[in-house]
Amino acid sequence: MAKILIVDDAAFMRITIKNMLKKSAHEVVGEAENGKVAIERYKALAPDIVTMDITMPELDGLQALREIIAINPSANVIMVSAMGQEAMVREAIMSGAKGFIVKPFKEEGILSAIDKLA
Amino acid sequence: MDDYLMETAVSDDMQEYLIFSVDTIDFGIDIGLVQEIIEIQPVSKIPNALPFCSGIINIRGTIVPVLDMRIKLGFPPREYDDRACIIVIMLESELVGAIVDSVQDVIHISAQELSDSPAVSGDHLNYTTKIACVDDKIRQILNVPAVFGIDDEA
Amino acid sequence: MIADESMLDVYIYETQQLLESLENTLFAGENDKRLNAEQIDEVFRVMHTIKGASAMMEFENMAKLAHSLEDMFAIIRDNNGSGLSEWPDIFDVVFSAVSYFNGELAKLLEKAPMDGDPAPLMERLKLLVARLQGETAAAATTQQAAPEAAVPAAVAPAAAKPAETMAPAPVYGKGEEAYYKIKLFFDENSQMEHIRAFGVIQNIKKISLRYAHVPQNLDTEAAADEIRRNGFLIFLQTGHNPDEIKAILDETLFLKSCSVLSIEGDDEEIPVEIRQSKEQAAAAASGRQTEQQAAENSFESVAKQNFISVNVNKLDSLLNIVGEIVTAQSMVMSNADFGSLAHDSFDSAAQQLHSLINELQDIVMSIRMIPVSTLFQKMRRLVRDMSKKFGKNIELEIIGEETEVDKNVIDYLSDPLLHIIRNSVDHGIEDPETRKKRGKPASGKITLEARMTGSDVIVTVADDGGGLSREKILKKASEKGLLTKSESEMTDKEIYNLIFLPGFSTKDEVTEYSGRGVGMDVVRKNIGYIGGSVTVDSEPGKGTIHTIRIPLTLTIVDGMKFNVGSMNFIVPTVSVRSAVKPNVEDIFTDPEGHEMIMLQGNVYSLIRLSEFFNVDDAVTELGEGMIMHIASEEKEFCIFFDHLDGEYQVVVKKLPNYLKRCSSSLAGIGGCAILGDGSINLIIDVNGL
């Protein structure tokens, strides 16, 4: 069982991911609607895994990822990307993201990714 | 079949709704449509405004039309107090604001808790097509295309 | 599928871009009456991408059609494409498919059901493929180039030109460490496999002395497809053992399977760079440094990007902010708090700020500039399709397509250009027989030109057709009561320009391309939105020329701010002749009840904006408000309003579409602007009043 932090500016996406994880053994310990909040929550909650949206206001997913990796170089961050974000996903991988999922994804997709890192 | 065709995502019959009230009635709107909720603020009038349109506001550089839900839903107009707020929703890739008396909270409603709205008279009867009964309270689920007039010809 | 508006946008945008570049390829190819290998590959790739994306979005008709086209181009590609007799049909069917895709995308944009039936096209494709296969078989026997067996054929494209596709890996090992071959597959539907492979390489890099991979280029969607089909191959030389390699690979998300095989360093399969370097490494120890340098450079050149794509919304916000800075700046500079005190150091600092802001504005504007080429190429397609349809022979000459205009201009220019060119093809250029009788070459010519003057961009559309009929225009105009002067007082040019007046349309019939009940007044209106103007001139029998003039900095407009009750307006300064307190005795009512005003010896009609816009809290006493004298190329009149607030530079924004449902009429409003204080101001469309 892993503690999970969901970062996404869209309430819709946070709810979707939460619902998908509901049936799994993992526990969603927190949510954040932008990169800034994500970093704070990461420090406060010390989650095992972070799902990180890329495009967000205030501080985007890439910058938040870098900050989190600076705090914990072995942090497990999964980027949540969409078609057309290839370049940013590339950068995320170079910056230490453990992998990525592509919207739209299915329950088994996100579960398999999280299970792997848990 | 072709391997590139994705199957439809597994549907979850629980949906989240934002509950707000106008006059004495609690309404629910699909949270997926809601972009944000902002404080009531002064609106700029527009030329030849229809009665239900309060005007336009500036949300971080985007011009957003604002509808008065009291008038749109057929309730008498009233001065808005500080509990009133503007629910900003995304309609046809544009933002539209709706002034409501107050916003309550977000609740889960399952498909079983929804039932067809009993036929009511009045010209706004198709504004709610479903009602939900959760925790002994009745919520009318807003028929967004009908209320915001996006199902008819512009 | 999870509905996602931004994905939909990306889908539409990407697909449109692909279709556009596809069309350009087709035009280039049509001149040669065939596509070359590179172009065939491009069509194949575009179809593939559209297929994949459409399937994700569950637009099955689009996906199916793209799939069929992809299949057909696979056949064409395998047959080398040369000497096919089917090329004209291939062009036609692909053009039709592009139209189909664009049509469906347009519906999608308007949220209309995507109900286009691809069946007729699919049928044409099927027949064409059958013919192609006949021809392919024939070609295969004559050339004795039997198709390769399935498995090698699948690997072939990657292995075919290793020298070009394989950048040499860094060479710094002594050649003692073992060689491995890794083959891995990702889960089905894991998507963006090329980036996943890129991720794997980031990890493999850390433990390898040298490595190479197939496909080598991980930048494209095509790579993802190859990985999906054939897996991702990595060749590496490393001191780590297979278990360690495997452990690293196992961390990869969505890894379906992977194998790590130990191989000989001179294995035939190893890409030539790694393999040869085994012997070379020792021999060329002295030259190693430069070699390594070169290798690193070549890697770097792949990684470095000089161009980024930016969402145009971000540019819009940037421009908005710059506009607000400009406004705020003028508020600071002319701040009354300074009074009449001398403040030299402030002035010089302010002057510096001013020039910096101007520079910033120039840069932002230049970022938004894009060449008109894409727009012009669209016209090429229109001319091609229409000439076919009307049995006319028309050549479209394009001049100055590299001319750059603001992104907004493109959006507003597109419809007017379409309209004008439709008219030229449909009604301007005569059919070949008439042309012969008139002693003209059988094929007509339309010249589309863009050029820059100091402050304007000028776009002209000229045709060598029959020209406008002075008599017909006069007749029509007088029938519709559009004549303000007597015929004898009007120059030919004035008469021709009557066609832009609202309510004027010489086209009674409605064809697929022209007409649709839309007249040239819409052209003028659209151009007017961006502060431009359009005129027409014609020489009977020789042709017609339309001239569109657009200011360069259209999105920032100089305007006069005024208010009517609680509503704030901006009117473009170019249209303002004067603003005065009225002499009440100069205002009178004509017999039909219209208010008129006498100004400097002339009489103008007077529009009370409070009535026109239905404002209830405005000044109604003429003595308490103000009069503005307004003139455009179309009309001259006066407006009555409450109070003048001064001059501003504002950034023009489009009104939200939804506003049309909120108002009984938005006539007279061309857009809006947000000022530095956050207030919303409506921009007056002078010709709409």
PDB file of N, CA and C in Angstrom, chain C residues 382-394 425-426 511-513:
ATOM      1  N   LEU C 382      -8.896  25.974 -53.031  1.00  0.00           N
ATOM      2  CA  LEU C 382     -10.216  26.454 -53.433  1.00  0.00           C
ATOM      3  C   LEU C 382     -10.278  26.650 -54.937  1.00  0.00           C
ATOM      4  N   VAL C 383      -9.246  27.310 -55.475  1.00  0.00           N
ATOM      5  CA  VAL C 383      -9.227  27.579 -56.910  1.00  0.00           C
ATOM      6  C   VAL C 383      -9.202  26.266 -57.694  1.00  0.00           C
ATOM      7  N   ARG C 384      -8.399  25.336 -57.214  1.00  0.00           N
ATOM      8  CA  ARG C 384      -8.314  24.046 -57.903  1.00  0.00           C
ATOM      9  C   ARG C 384      -9.692  23.374 -57.967  1.00  0.00           C
ATOM     10  N   ASP C 385     -10.326  23.259 -56.788  1.00  0.00           N
ATOM     11  CA  ASP C 385     -11.600  22.552 -56.727  1.00  0.00           C
ATOM     12  C   ASP C 385     -12.676  23.254 -57.540  1.00  0.00           C
ATOM     13  N   MET C 386     -12.711  24.591 -57.410  1.00  0.00           N
ATOM     14  CA  MET C 386     -13.763  25.321 -58.096  1.00  0.00           C
ATOM     15  C   MET C 386     -13.585  25.302 -59.606  1.00  0.00           C
ATOM     16  N   SER C 387     -12.331  25.448 -60.063  1.00  0.00           N
ATOM     17  CA  SER C 387     -12.136  25.446 -61.525  1.00  0.00           C
ATOM     18  C   SER C 387     -12.589  24.110 -62.091  1.00  0.00           C
ATOM     19  N   LYS C 388     -12.264  23.041 -61.390  1.00  0.00           N
ATOM     20  CA  LYS C 388     -12.709  21.722 -61.858  1.00  0.00           C
ATOM     21  C   LYS C 388     -14.221  21.698 -61.984  1.00  0.00           C
ATOM     22  N   LYS C 389     -14.857  22.175 -60.943  1.00  0.00           N
ATOM     23  CA  LYS C 389     -16.303  22.125 -60.849  1.00  0.00           C
ATOM     24  C   LYS C 389     -16.970  22.947 -61.957  1.00  0.00           C
ATOM     25  N   PHE C 390     -16.417  24.123 -62.227  1.00  0.00           N
ATOM     26  CA  PHE C 390     -17.052  25.004 -63.208  1.00  0.00           C
ATOM     27  C   PHE C 390     -16.502  24.799 -64.616  1.00  0.00           C
ATOM     28  N   GLY C 391     -15.605  23.836 -64.778  1.00  0.00           N
ATOM     29  CA  GLY C 391     -15.046  23.591 -66.095  1.00  0.00           C
ATOM     30  C   GLY C 391     -14.235  24.768 -66.607  1.00  0.00           C
ATOM     31  N   LYS C 392     -13.596  25.473 -65.661  1.00  0.00           N
ATOM     32  CA  LYS C 392     -12.747  26.578 -66.087  1.00  0.00           C
ATOM     33  C   LYS C 392     -11.301  26.199 -65.836  1.00  0.00           C
ATOM     34  N   ASN C 393     -10.447  26.860 -66.584  1.00  0.00           N
ATOM     35  CA  ASN C 393      -9.028  26.612 -66.412  1.00  0.00           C
ATOM     36  C   ASN C 393      -8.430  27.825 -65.739  1.00  0.00           C
ATOM     37  N   ILE C 394      -8.054  27.690 -64.487  1.00  0.00           N
ATOM     38  CA  ILE C 394      -7.581  28.880 -63.787  1.00  0.00           C
ATOM     39  C   ILE C 394      -6.264  28.624 -63.082  1.00  0.00           C
ATOM     40  N   VAL C 425     -13.573  33.358 -59.297  1.00  0.00           N
ATOM     41  CA  VAL C 425     -13.632  32.127 -60.068  1.00  0.00           C
ATOM     42  C   VAL C 425     -15.018  31.946 -60.676  1.00  0.00           C
ATOM     43  N   ASP C 426     -16.023  32.178 -59.868  1.00  0.00           N
ATOM     44  CA  ASP C 426     -17.384  31.898 -60.301  1.00  0.00           C
ATOM     45  C   ASP C 426     -17.868  32.932 -61.323  1.00  0.00           C
ATOM     46  N   THR C 511     -24.655  29.258 -55.497  1.00  0.00           N
ATOM     47  CA  THR C 511     -23.945  28.042 -55.876  1.00  0.00           C
ATOM     48  C   THR C 511     -23.225  27.500 -54.648  1.00  0.00           C
ATOM     49  N   GLU C 512     -22.601  26.361 -54.860  1.00  0.00           N
ATOM     50  CA  GLU C 512     -21.940  25.730 -53.716  1.00  0.00           C
ATOM     51  C   GLU C 512     -20.843  26.621 -53.158  1.00  0.00           C
ATOM     52  N   TYR C 513     -20.212  27.364 -54.037  1.00  0.00           N
ATOM     53  CA  TYR C 513     -19.046  28.129 -53.594  1.00  0.00           C
ATOM     54  C   TYR C 513     -19.342  29.600 -53.358  1.00  0.00           C
TER      55      TYR C 513
END
